[in-house]
GROMACS .gro file of C-alpha atoms in nm:
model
  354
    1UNK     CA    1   6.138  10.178 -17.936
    2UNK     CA    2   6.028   9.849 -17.800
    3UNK     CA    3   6.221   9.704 -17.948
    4UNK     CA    4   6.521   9.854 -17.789
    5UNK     CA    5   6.294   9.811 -17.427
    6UNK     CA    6   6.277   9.430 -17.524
    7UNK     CA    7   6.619   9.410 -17.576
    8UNK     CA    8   6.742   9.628 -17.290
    9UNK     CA    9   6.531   9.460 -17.059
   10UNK     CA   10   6.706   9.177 -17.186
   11UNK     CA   11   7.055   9.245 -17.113
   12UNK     CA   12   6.910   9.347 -16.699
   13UNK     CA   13   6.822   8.997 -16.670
   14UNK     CA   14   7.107   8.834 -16.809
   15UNK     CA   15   7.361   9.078 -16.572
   16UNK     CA   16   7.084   8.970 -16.312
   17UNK     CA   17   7.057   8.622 -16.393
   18UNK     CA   18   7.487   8.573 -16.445
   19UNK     CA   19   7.661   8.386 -16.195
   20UNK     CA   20   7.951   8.581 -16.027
   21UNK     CA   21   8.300   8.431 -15.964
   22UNK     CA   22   8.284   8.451 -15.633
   23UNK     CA   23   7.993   8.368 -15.288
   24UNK     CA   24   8.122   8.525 -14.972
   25UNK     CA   25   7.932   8.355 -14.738
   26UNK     CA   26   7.909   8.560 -14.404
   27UNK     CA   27   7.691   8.396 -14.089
   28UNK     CA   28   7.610   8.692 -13.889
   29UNK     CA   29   7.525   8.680 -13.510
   30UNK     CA   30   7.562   8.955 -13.287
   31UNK     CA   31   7.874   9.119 -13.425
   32UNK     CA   32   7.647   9.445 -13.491
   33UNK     CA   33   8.013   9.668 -13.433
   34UNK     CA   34   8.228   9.494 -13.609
   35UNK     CA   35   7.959   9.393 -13.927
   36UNK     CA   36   8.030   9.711 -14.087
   37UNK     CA   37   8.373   9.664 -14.151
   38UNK     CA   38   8.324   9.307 -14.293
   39UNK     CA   39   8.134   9.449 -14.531
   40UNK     CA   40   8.321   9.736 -14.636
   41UNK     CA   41   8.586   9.504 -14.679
   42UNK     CA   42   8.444   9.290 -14.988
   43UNK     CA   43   8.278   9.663 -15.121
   44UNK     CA   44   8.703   9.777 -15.112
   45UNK     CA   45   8.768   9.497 -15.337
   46UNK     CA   46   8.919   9.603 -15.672
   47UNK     CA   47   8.752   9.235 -15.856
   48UNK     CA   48   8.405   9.321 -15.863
   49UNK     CA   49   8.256   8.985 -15.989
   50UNK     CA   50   8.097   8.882 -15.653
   51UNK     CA   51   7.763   8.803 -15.438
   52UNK     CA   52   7.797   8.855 -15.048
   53UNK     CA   53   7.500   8.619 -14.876
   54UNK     CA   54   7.426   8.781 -14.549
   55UNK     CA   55   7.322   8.516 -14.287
   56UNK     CA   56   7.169   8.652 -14.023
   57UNK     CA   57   7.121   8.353 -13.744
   58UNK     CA   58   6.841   8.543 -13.562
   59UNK     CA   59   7.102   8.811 -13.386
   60UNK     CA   60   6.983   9.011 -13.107
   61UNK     CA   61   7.148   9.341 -13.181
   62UNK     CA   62   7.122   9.548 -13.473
   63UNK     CA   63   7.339   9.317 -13.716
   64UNK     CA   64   7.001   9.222 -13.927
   65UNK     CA   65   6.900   9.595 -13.955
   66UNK     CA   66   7.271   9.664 -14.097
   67UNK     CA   67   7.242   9.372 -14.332
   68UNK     CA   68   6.939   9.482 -14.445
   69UNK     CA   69   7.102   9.873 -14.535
   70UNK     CA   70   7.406   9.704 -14.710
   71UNK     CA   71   7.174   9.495 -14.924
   72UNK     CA   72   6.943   9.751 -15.026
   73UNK     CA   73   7.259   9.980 -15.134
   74UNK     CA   74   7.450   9.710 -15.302
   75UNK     CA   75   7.258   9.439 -15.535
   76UNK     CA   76   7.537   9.217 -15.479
   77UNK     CA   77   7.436   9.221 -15.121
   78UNK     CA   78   7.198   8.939 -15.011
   79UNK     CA   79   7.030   8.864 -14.696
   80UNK     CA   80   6.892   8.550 -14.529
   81UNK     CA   81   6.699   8.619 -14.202
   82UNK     CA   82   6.661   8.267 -13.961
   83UNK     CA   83   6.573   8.153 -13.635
   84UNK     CA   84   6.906   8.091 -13.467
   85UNK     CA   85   7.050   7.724 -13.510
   86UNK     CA   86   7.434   7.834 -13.452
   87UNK     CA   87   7.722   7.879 -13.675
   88UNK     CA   88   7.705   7.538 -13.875
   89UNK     CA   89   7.331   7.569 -13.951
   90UNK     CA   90   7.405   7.956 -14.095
   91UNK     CA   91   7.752   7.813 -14.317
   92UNK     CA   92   7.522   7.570 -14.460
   93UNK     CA   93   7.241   7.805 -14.567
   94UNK     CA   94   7.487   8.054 -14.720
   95UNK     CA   95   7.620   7.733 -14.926
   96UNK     CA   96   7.282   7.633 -15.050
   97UNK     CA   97   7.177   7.998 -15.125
   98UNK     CA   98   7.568   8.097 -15.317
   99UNK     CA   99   7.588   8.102 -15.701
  100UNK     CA  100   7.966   8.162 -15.723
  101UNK     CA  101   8.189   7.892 -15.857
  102UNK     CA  102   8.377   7.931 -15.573
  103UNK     CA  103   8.275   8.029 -15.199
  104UNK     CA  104   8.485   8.180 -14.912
  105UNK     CA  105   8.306   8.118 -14.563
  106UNK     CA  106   8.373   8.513 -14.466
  107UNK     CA  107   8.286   8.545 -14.093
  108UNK     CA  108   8.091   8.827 -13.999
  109UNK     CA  109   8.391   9.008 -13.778
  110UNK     CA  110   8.628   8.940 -14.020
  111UNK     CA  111   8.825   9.145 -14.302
  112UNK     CA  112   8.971   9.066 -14.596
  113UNK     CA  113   9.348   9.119 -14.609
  114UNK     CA  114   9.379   9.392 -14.841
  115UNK     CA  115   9.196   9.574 -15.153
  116UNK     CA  116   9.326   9.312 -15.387
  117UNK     CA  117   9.254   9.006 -15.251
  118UNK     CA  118   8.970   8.865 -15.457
  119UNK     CA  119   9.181   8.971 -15.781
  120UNK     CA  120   9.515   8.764 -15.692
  121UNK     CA  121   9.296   8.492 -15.607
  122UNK     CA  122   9.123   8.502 -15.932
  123UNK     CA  123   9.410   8.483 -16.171
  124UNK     CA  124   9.564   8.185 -15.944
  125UNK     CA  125   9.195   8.017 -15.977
  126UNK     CA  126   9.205   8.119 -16.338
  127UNK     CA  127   9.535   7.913 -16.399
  128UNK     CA  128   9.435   7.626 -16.160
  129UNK     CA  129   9.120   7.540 -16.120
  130UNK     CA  130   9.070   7.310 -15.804
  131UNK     CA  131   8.809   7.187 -15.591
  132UNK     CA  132   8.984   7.358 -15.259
  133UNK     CA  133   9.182   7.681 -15.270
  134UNK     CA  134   9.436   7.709 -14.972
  135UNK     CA  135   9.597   8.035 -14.832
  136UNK     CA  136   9.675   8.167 -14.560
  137UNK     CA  137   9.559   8.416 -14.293
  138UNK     CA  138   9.709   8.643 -13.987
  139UNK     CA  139   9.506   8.727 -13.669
  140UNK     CA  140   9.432   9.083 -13.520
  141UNK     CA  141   9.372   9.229 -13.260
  142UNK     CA  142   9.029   9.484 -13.310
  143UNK     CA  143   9.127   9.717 -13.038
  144UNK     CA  144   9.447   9.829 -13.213
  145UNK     CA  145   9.465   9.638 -13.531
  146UNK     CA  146   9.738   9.507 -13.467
  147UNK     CA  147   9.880   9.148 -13.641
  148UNK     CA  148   9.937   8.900 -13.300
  149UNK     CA  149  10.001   8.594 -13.534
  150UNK     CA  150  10.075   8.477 -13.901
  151UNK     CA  151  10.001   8.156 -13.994
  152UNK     CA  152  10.270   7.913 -14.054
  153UNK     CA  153  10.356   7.834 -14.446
  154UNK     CA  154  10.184   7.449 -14.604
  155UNK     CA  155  10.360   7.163 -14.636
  156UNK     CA  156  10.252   7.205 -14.972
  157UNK     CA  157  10.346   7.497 -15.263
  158UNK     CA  158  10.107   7.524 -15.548
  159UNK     CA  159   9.928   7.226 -15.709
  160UNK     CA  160   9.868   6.921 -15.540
  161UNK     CA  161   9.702   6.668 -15.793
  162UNK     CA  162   9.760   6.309 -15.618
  163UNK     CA  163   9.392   6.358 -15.480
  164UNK     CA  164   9.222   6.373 -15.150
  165UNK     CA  165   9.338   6.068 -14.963
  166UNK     CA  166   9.683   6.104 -15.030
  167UNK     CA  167   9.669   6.492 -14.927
  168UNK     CA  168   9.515   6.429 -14.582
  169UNK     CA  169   9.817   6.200 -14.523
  170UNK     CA  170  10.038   6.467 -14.652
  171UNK     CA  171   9.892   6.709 -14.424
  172UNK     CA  172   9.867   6.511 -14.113
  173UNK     CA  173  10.186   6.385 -14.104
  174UNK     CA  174  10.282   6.741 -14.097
  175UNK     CA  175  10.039   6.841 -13.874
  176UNK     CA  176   9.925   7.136 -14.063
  177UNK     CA  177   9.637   7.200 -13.816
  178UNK     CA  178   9.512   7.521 -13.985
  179UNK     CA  179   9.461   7.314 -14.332
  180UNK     CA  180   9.249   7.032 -14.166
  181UNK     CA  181   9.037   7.287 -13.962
  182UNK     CA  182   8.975   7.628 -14.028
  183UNK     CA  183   8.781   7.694 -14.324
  184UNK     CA  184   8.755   8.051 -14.364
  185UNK     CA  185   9.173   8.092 -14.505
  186UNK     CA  186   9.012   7.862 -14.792
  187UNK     CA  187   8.803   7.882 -15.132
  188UNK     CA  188   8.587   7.589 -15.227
  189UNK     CA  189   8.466   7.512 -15.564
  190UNK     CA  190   8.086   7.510 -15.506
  191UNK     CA  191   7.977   7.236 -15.804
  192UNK     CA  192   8.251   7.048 -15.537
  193UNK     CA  193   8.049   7.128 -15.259
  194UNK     CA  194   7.705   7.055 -15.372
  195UNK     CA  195   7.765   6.789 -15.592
  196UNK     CA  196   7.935   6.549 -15.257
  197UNK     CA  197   7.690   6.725 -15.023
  198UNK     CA  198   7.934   6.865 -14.807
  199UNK     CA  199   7.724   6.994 -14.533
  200UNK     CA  200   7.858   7.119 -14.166
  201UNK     CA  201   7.744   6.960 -13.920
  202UNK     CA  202   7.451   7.173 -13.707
  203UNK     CA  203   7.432   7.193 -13.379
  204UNK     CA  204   7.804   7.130 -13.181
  205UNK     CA  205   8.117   7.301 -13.151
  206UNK     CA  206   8.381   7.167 -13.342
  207UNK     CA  207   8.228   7.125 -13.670
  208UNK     CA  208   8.493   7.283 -13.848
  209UNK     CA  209   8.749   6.956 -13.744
  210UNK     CA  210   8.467   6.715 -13.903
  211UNK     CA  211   8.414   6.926 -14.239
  212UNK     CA  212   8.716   6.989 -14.305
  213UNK     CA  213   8.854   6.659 -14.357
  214UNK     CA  214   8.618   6.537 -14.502
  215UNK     CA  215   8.598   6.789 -14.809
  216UNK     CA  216   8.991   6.745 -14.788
  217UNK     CA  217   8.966   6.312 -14.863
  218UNK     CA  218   8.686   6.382 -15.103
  219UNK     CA  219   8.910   6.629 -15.331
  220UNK     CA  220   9.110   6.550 -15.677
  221UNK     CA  221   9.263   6.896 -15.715
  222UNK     CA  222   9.384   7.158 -15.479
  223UNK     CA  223   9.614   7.443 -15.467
  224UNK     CA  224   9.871   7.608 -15.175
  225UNK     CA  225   9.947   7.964 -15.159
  226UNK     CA  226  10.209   8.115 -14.956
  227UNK     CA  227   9.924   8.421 -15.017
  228UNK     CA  228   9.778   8.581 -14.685
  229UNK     CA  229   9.369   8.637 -14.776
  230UNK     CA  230   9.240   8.702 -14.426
  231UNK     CA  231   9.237   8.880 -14.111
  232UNK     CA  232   9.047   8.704 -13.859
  233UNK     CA  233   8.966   8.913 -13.551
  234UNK     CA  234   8.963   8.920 -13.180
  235UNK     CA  235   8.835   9.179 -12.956
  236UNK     CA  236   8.777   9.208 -12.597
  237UNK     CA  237   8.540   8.926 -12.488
  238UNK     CA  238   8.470   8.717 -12.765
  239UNK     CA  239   8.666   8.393 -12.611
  240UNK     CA  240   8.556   8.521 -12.242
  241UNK     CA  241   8.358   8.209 -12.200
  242UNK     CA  242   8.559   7.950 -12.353
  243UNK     CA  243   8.732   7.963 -11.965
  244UNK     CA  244   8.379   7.829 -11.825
  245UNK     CA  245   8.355   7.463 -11.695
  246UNK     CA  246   7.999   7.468 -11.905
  247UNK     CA  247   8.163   7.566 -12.256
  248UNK     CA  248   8.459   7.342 -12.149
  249UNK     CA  249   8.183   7.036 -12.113
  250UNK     CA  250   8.026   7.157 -12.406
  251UNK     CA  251   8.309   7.141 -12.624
  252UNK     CA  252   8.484   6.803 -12.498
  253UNK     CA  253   8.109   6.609 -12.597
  254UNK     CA  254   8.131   6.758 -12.925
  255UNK     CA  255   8.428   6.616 -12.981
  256UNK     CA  256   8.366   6.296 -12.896
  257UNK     CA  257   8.035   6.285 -13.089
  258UNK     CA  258   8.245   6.341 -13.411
  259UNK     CA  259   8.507   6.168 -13.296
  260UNK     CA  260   8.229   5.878 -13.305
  261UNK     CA  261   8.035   5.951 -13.600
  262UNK     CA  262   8.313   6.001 -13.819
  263UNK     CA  263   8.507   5.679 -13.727
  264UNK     CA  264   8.208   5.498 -13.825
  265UNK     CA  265   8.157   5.734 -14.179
  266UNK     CA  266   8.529   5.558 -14.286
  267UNK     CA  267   8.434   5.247 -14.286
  268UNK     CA  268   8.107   5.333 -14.505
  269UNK     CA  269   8.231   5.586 -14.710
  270UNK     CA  270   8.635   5.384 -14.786
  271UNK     CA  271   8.529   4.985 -14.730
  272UNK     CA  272   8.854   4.870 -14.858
  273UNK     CA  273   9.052   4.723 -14.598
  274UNK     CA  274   9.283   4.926 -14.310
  275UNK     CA  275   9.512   5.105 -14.537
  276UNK     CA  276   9.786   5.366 -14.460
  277UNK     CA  277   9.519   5.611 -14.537
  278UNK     CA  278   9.232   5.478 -14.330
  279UNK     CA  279   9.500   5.467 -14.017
  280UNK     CA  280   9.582   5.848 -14.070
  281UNK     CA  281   9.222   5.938 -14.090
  282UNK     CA  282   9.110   5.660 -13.787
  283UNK     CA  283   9.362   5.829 -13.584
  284UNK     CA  284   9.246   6.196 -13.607
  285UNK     CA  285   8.949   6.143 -13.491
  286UNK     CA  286   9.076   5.910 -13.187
  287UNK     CA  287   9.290   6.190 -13.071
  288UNK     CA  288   8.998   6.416 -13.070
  289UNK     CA  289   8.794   6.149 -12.830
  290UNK     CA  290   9.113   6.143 -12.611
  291UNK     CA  291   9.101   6.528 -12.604
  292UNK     CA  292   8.731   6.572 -12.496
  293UNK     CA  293   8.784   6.276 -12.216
  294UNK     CA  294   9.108   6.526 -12.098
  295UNK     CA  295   8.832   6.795 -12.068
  296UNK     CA  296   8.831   6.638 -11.710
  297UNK     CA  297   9.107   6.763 -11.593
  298UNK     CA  298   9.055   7.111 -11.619
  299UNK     CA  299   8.684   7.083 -11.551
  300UNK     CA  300   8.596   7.151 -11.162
  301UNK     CA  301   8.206   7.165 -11.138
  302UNK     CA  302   8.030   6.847 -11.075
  303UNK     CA  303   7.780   6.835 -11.302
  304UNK     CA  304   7.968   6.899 -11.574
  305UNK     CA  305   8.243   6.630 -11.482
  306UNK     CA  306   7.902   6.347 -11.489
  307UNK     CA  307   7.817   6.504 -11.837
  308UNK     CA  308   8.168   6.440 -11.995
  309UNK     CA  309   8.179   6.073 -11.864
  310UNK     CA  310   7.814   5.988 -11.973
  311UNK     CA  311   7.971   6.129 -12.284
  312UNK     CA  312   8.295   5.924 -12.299
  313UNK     CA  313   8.076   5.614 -12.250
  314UNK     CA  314   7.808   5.688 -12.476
  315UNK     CA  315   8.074   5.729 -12.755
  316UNK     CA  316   8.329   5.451 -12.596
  317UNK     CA  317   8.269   5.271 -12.948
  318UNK     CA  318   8.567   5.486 -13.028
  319UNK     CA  319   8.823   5.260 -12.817
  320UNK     CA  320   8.734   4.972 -13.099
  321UNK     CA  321   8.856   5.189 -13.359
  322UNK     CA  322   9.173   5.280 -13.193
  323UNK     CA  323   9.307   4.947 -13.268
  324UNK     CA  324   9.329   5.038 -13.665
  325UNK     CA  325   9.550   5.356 -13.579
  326UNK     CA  326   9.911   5.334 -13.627
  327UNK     CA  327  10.052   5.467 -13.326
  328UNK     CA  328  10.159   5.145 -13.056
  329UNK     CA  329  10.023   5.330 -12.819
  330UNK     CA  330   9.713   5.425 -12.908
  331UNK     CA  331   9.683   5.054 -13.002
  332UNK     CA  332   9.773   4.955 -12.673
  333UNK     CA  333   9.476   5.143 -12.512
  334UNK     CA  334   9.199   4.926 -12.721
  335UNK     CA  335   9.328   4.668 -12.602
  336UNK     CA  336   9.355   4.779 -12.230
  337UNK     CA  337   8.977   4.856 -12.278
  338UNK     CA  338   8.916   4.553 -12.430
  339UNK     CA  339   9.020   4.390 -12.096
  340UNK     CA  340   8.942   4.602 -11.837
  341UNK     CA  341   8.691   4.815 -11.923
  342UNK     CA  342   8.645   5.212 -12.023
  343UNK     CA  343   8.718   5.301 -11.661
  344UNK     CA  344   9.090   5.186 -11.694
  345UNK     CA  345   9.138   5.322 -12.019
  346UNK     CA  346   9.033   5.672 -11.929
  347UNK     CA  347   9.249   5.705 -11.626
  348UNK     CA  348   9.548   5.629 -11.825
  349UNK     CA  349   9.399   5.878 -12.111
  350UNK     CA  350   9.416   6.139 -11.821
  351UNK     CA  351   9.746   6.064 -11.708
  352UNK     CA  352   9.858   6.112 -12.031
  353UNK     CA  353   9.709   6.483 -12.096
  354UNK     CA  354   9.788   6.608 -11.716
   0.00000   0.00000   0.00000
């Protein structure tokens, strides 16, 4: 008889102790109506093999309370409870808690596309093991459920095995915007992840557009699905400040901050010398300086407008890099700044975007 304790108690901690196929990673911040559904989403899911990590950034509803129900009816179900530190600060816990080989950043209003999703992906990750799984997702409309917009097809069909330089060329050139941004109509391999320390970067808008790429250069392996995985959501409200000359002001200094930082990470991270690659990758991140300095002219409230130029000159270091893009125009401007000054160079930035 104990034995047969020893040994069944055993087998519980190896079923506790094995690592499931897949970490949904799902930051949660007051979404306390819409939570439920995320949930019961992954629960649907006919591939059982899978940890949800609960995030909760210190939401001021309910959502933590319903978190904490899910998880204590589902030992799959796991919940971090933090001081708020915004979106990029939650992804990044969720990654450091997960134990899947592979991680989907779920958001917390979210659903999965259908019953099956997990399993399809599985037998393509099964076949082709990569470092970044990419598919595809739709958007919806909460109030009715109904599909307002399907994401375009890749560039790309199934394996991709040039590596990560060569793919964010690929990409860019086609300007597959969803593929170098959004993360959550991806899988990640999480040895990947850890292993390069791929962490988001806390505290801005935006850091999405700086991950992203990054993960993308630092890749060997990926694979393209035509496959739809996700629905994300909208519902009444949730972009009802982006409209606001504050959130506006917000977002344009983001930009520019990693528009700075990450022209400055190429040159540490690829010192060779200004390849076709480095040119693709210089220039992303120019255009997103030029788009927070356009910020000003849709931005009407004074204040703001003196925060988005301290910004543009704090981060002016940008110009310099604009002469290792490949566009002639683009070129042009570093050297208009060059000569006369940041001043110039924005006004004809803004004539550009009006």
């Amino acid at each position: 008889f104990m034995t047969f304790c020893a040994l069944s108690s055993a087998k519980g901690m190896d079923i506790k102790m094995k690592k499931p196929f897949f970490s949904l990673i799902t930051p949660v911040y007051n979404i306390e109506k819409l939570l439920p559904k995320t949930i019961e989403s992954a629960l649907e899911q006919t591939f059982t093999d899978w940890e949800m990590i609960l995030v909760d950034d210190g939401s001021p509803d309910n959502a933590g309370k319903i978190c904490d129900e899910y998880a204590a009816g589902d030992s799959r179900i796991s919940v971090v409870h933090k001081k708020n530190a915004g979106l990029a600060a939650a992804r990044n816990t969720g990654i450091k808690a997960c134990r899947g080989q592979y991680f989907l950043i779920f958001e917390g209003s979210d659903l999965l596309f259908s019953e099956h999703t997990l399993e399809e992906i599985y037998h393509d990750l099964l076949s082709n093991p990569v470092d970044i799984y990419f598919a595809r997702l739709q958007d919806m409309m909460e109030k009715d459920w109904k599909v307002t917009g399907l994401q375009s097809e890749y560039c790309i069909d199934g394996l991709f095995e040039a590596g990560g330089q060569d793919l964010f060329i690929k990409l860019y050139n086609n300007n597959d915007i969803l593929a170098l941004s959004s993360p959550v109509n991806k899988l990640f391999k999480t040895e990947f992840v850890k292993k390069n320390e791929l962490w988001f970067y806390e505290g801005i808008y935006h850091d999405d557009d700086e991950w992203i790429p990054r993960a993308i250069v630092l890749s060997e392996k990926c694979f393209f699905t035509k496959r739809i995985i996700y629905n994300a959501l909208t519902w009444d409200g949730c972009f009802g400040q982006l409209a606001s000359d504050a959130s506006l002001t917000r977002k344009a200094c983001d930009k520019m901050l990693i528009a700075d930082h990450c022209c400055a990470d190429i040159d540490k991270r690829f010192p060779e010398g200004n390849t076709s690659f480095k040119k693709k990758y210089y220039e992303y991140y120019v255009r997103m300086y030029m788009d927070g300095i356009a910020a000003l002219n849709r931005v009407k409230d004074e204040q703001c407008r003196v925060k988005i130029e301290k910004s543009i000159r704090e981060h002016r270091n940008v110009f310099k890099f604009m002469r290792n893009c490949e566009s002639k125009n683009i070129r042009m401007l570093s050297i208009i700044y060059g000569i006369l000054g940041v001043g110039t160079a924005k006004l004809l930035i803004l004539r550009r975007y009006k």
